[in-house]
Amino acid sequence: MNAARARTSGAEIIAAGRTLLEEGGVEAVTMLAVADRVGVRAPSLYKRVAGRSALIAAIAEGTLAELSEAIGTTADDEDPAVALRAVAIRFRAFALANPRAYGLLFGDEPTEHRLTPEASARASQPVIGLATALVGPEHALNAARLLTAFVHGFISMEIGDAFRLGGNVDEAFRYGLDVLVDALSGQRRGRSTRRR
Amino acid sequence: MNAARARTSGAEIIAAGRTLLEEGGVEAVTMLAVADRVGVRAPSLYKRVAGRSALIAAIAEGTLAELSEAIGTTADDEDPAVALRAVAIRFRAFALANPRAYGLLFGDEPTEHRLTPEASARASQPVIGLATALVGPEHALNAARLLTAFVHGFISMEIGDAFRLGGNVDEAFRYGLDVLVDALSGQRRGRSTRRR
DNA sequence: ACCTGAACACCGTTCAAGT
DNA sequence: ACCTGAACACCGTTCAAGT
């Protein structure tokens, strides 16, 4: 009856963790820092989350949900080249707005908080679909891998501050996207790309 | 005179750290584990390395040196398309052979062990040169960024086990490389790629 | 029911001794 | 000179009490 009233919640804890993540990287999301932020002692967090690892997994999950909402869906009748560009641009915008959380999801870290195979397959389906529309079924998987590798690689280098030679980085992204989508479009009923 | 004889060396410590890195990720390279591996107590490591952070930086440096040796140099008279493919393939091979160390150098981690601006500029010079030979000076930077983003992104996804839809991953890499190099070659004295 | 302080294990690092 | 045990700060986690 005299039971203590809850002073925080799982959602608040996850939000605090998310803030700490973007402020100081994953090593800054400390049980102590999170507890501090939500106004409780560290041991109390274990009533809501199983531990630090589970907390970080929950942050990753929340981010993934936000990301797929930010991407939205593409209409079936849309020009695949146009749709592909739009998806890539929205994806990049989300990543740049949430760089640390993006790294959590797609970074090279341990397999800690990786997507499940199903989630992963579901996430790649739209791109595979667009790639099929663009280059046909035979090269769809290869084309999708080319596109995602470019987009992820570009964003990852951008977040890691690897583009240090000046120039317009936004333009470089558009350039890359255009070259790729044009090249793949031209491949529709094309000769083999293979050399040698 | 009765001075204790050295029981380890900086090189041995770095090598031990490198092994632990590839075996268990960066969080496994612990001062205790390294000390254990070289047969000394943890405090003794501080005679050779300034601390854990410096040790990891030294591992990164060593890896970078190995990498640039593995890449080698490209002859000036080589076909840029051929040279570009060769460099990309050697780069990928090195990364797949040293995935954790690669992540240390190019991962999305904090700025901890990042290349200096000069090293970074020096490292990108060959690719810029080849890109210039391929597409001309105006688009060279954009083209180099497209190429490196694809190569890094592909490798990074491969290491992170993000290609889970089957298919031949080696072939996908060659496919991407071919599409890119062909598209950029066609651009030599080409119309603008920009749309809209 | 939820909270807390105390305690433990673990890791990086320092330092006063040892040889 | 280089080594070591002891000690400290820090962090994740557990648990016996408290209300």
mmCIF file of C-alpha atoms in Angstrom, chain A residues 27 82 85 100 103-104 106-110 114-117 120-121 124 128 135 139 141-143 145-146 148-150 152-154 156-157 160 162-169 171-172 174-176 178-180 182-184 187 191 193-196, chain B residues 27 82 85 100 103-104 106-110 114-117 120-121 124 128 135 139 141-143 145-146 148-150 152-154 156-157 160 162-169 171-172 174-176 178-180 182-184 187 191 193-196:
data_model
loop_
_atom_site.group_PDB
_atom_site.id
_atom_site.type_symbol
_atom_site.label_atom_id
_atom_site.label_comp_id
_atom_site.label_asym_id
_atom_site.label_seq_id
_atom_site.Cartn_x
_atom_site.Cartn_y
_atom_site.Cartn_z
ATOM 1 C CA GLU A 27 30.503 4.786 -24.477
ATOM 2 C CA VAL A 82 13.095 8.763 -59.195
ATOM 3 C CA ARG A 85 16.936 8.784 -55.571
ATOM 4 C CA ARG A 100 25.468 7.984 -33.573
ATOM 5 C CA GLY A 103 26.270 3.998 -36.399
ATOM 6 C CA LEU A 104 24.578 1.805 -33.837
ATOM 7 C CA PHE A 106 24.748 0.071 -39.428
ATOM 8 C CA GLY A 107 28.165 0.555 -37.900
ATOM 9 C CA ASP A 108 30.890 -2.035 -37.946
ATOM 10 C CA GLU A 109 30.481 -2.726 -34.266
ATOM 11 C CA PRO A 110 30.200 -6.219 -32.860
ATOM 12 C CA ARG A 114 22.250 -6.055 -35.352
ATOM 13 C CA LEU A 115 18.953 -6.454 -37.119
ATOM 14 C CA THR A 116 17.365 -9.880 -37.106
ATOM 15 C CA PRO A 117 17.539 -11.705 -40.439
ATOM 16 C CA SER A 120 16.998 -7.195 -42.433
ATOM 17 C CA ALA A 121 15.190 -8.951 -45.278
ATOM 18 C CA SER A 124 16.000 -4.578 -48.087
ATOM 19 C CA ILE A 128 15.366 -4.931 -54.241
ATOM 20 C CA VAL A 135 17.755 -3.491 -64.154
ATOM 21 C CA HIS A 139 20.979 -8.257 -61.878
ATOM 22 C CA LEU A 141 20.500 -8.252 -56.198
ATOM 23 C CA ASN A 142 23.862 -7.058 -57.498
ATOM 24 C CA ALA A 143 22.422 -3.668 -58.355
ATOM 25 C CA ARG A 145 24.090 -4.139 -53.308
ATOM 26 C CA LEU A 146 25.855 -1.563 -55.436
ATOM 27 C CA THR A 148 23.222 0.329 -50.774
ATOM 28 C CA ALA A 149 26.995 0.017 -50.554
ATOM 29 C CA PHE A 150 27.375 3.453 -52.106
ATOM 30 C CA HIS A 152 25.906 3.495 -46.716
ATOM 31 C CA GLY A 153 29.568 4.027 -47.532
ATOM 32 C CA PHE A 154 29.059 7.659 -48.400
ATOM 33 C CA SER A 156 29.509 6.441 -43.099
ATOM 34 C CA MET A 157 32.471 8.383 -44.474
ATOM 35 C CA GLY A 160 33.385 9.794 -39.873
ATOM 36 C CA ALA A 162 36.500 11.264 -44.100
ATOM 37 C CA PHE A 163 35.749 13.828 -46.809
ATOM 38 C CA ARG A 164 38.411 16.366 -46.040
ATOM 39 C CA LEU A 165 39.438 17.559 -49.463
ATOM 40 C CA GLY A 166 36.874 20.287 -49.667
ATOM 41 C CA GLY A 167 34.350 20.405 -52.473
ATOM 42 C CA ASN A 168 30.622 20.212 -52.065
ATOM 43 C CA VAL A 169 29.699 16.995 -50.284
ATOM 44 C CA GLU A 171 26.781 17.667 -54.650
ATOM 45 C CA ALA A 172 29.111 14.674 -54.516
ATOM 46 C CA ARG A 174 23.906 13.693 -55.896
ATOM 47 C CA TYR A 175 26.622 13.107 -58.492
ATOM 48 C CA GLY A 176 27.191 9.564 -57.252
ATOM 49 C CA ASP A 178 22.992 10.175 -60.653
ATOM 50 C CA VAL A 179 25.905 8.260 -62.144
ATOM 51 C CA LEU A 180 24.701 5.071 -60.504
ATOM 52 C CA ASP A 182 21.809 6.413 -64.921
ATOM 53 C CA ALA A 183 24.269 3.570 -65.387
ATOM 54 C CA LEU A 184 21.832 1.035 -63.994
ATOM 55 C CA GLN A 187 21.635 -1.551 -68.258
ATOM 56 C CA ARG A 191 25.131 -6.012 -72.843
ATOM 57 C CA THR A 193 29.086 -5.412 -67.864
ATOM 58 C CA ARG A 194 31.653 -8.058 -67.230
ATOM 59 C CA ARG A 195 35.122 -7.466 -68.578
ATOM 60 C CA ARG A 196 37.772 -10.021 -69.318
ATOM 61 C CA GLU B 27 36.926 -4.093 -26.345
ATOM 62 C CA VAL B 82 42.304 -1.345 -64.914
ATOM 63 C CA ARG B 85 39.807 -2.133 -60.331
ATOM 64 C CA ARG B 100 38.705 -5.486 -36.997
ATOM 65 C CA GLY B 103 37.163 -1.103 -38.671
ATOM 66 C CA LEU B 104 39.634 0.660 -36.427
ATOM 67 C CA PHE B 106 37.750 3.362 -41.263
ATOM 68 C CA GLY B 107 34.978 2.514 -38.861
ATOM 69 C CA ASP B 108 32.454 5.007 -37.583
ATOM 70 C CA GLU B 109 34.017 5.043 -34.161
ATOM 71 C CA PRO B 110 34.834 8.241 -32.307
ATOM 72 C CA ARG B 114 41.626 8.715 -37.154
ATOM 73 C CA LEU B 115 44.191 9.523 -39.781
ATOM 74 C CA THR B 116 45.787 12.929 -39.662
ATOM 75 C CA PRO B 117 44.623 15.314 -42.390
ATOM 76 C CA SER B 120 44.379 11.250 -45.211
ATOM 77 C CA ALA B 121 45.232 13.525 -48.130
ATOM 78 C CA SER B 124 43.470 9.699 -51.266
ATOM 79 C CA ILE B 128 42.122 11.153 -57.134
ATOM 80 C CA VAL B 135 36.682 11.437 -65.882
ATOM 81 C CA HIS B 139 34.496 15.630 -61.878
ATOM 82 C CA LEU B 141 36.726 14.627 -56.738
ATOM 83 C CA ASN B 142 33.099 13.581 -57.094
ATOM 84 C CA ALA B 143 34.107 10.445 -58.961
ATOM 85 C CA ARG B 145 34.129 9.960 -53.652
ATOM 86 C CA LEU B 146 31.709 7.758 -55.526
ATOM 87 C CA THR B 148 35.612 5.148 -52.351
ATOM 88 C CA ALA B 149 32.108 5.298 -50.909
ATOM 89 C CA PHE B 150 31.157 2.185 -52.846
ATOM 90 C CA HIS B 152 34.241 1.222 -48.279
ATOM 91 C CA GLY B 153 30.496 0.748 -47.986
ATOM 92 C CA PHE B 154 30.611 -2.656 -49.603
ATOM 93 C CA SER B 156 31.894 -2.409 -44.300
ATOM 94 C CA MET B 157 28.594 -4.169 -44.998
ATOM 95 C CA GLY B 160 29.143 -6.400 -40.657
ATOM 96 C CA ALA B 162 24.809 -7.185 -43.880
ATOM 97 C CA PHE B 163 24.595 -9.207 -47.102
ATOM 98 C CA ARG B 164 22.242 -11.906 -45.997
ATOM 99 C CA LEU B 165 20.160 -12.496 -49.078
ATOM 100 C CA GLY B 166 22.442 -15.083 -50.581
ATOM 101 C CA GLY B 167 23.925 -14.629 -53.996
ATOM 102 C CA ASN B 168 27.605 -14.400 -54.759
ATOM 103 C CA VAL B 169 29.130 -11.536 -52.822
ATOM 104 C CA GLU B 171 30.509 -11.322 -57.940
ATOM 105 C CA ALA B 172 28.433 -8.465 -56.534
ATOM 106 C CA ARG B 174 32.958 -7.113 -59.302
ATOM 107 C CA TYR B 175 29.582 -6.148 -60.744
ATOM 108 C CA GLY B 176 29.529 -2.899 -58.796
ATOM 109 C CA ASP B 178 32.408 -2.781 -63.400
ATOM 110 C CA VAL B 179 29.249 -0.717 -63.529
ATOM 111 C CA LEU B 180 30.998 2.165 -61.807
ATOM 112 C CA ASP B 182 32.319 1.718 -67.078
ATOM 113 C CA ALA B 183 29.922 4.529 -66.233
ATOM 114 C CA LEU B 184 32.750 6.849 -65.253
ATOM 115 C CA GLN B 187 31.703 10.174 -68.820
ATOM 116 C CA ARG B 191 27.168 15.364 -71.212
ATOM 117 C CA THR B 193 24.938 13.670 -65.469
ATOM 118 C CA ARG B 194 22.695 16.043 -63.631
ATOM 119 C CA ARG B 195 18.976 15.579 -64.031
ATOM 120 C CA ARG B 196 16.261 18.150 -63.502
#
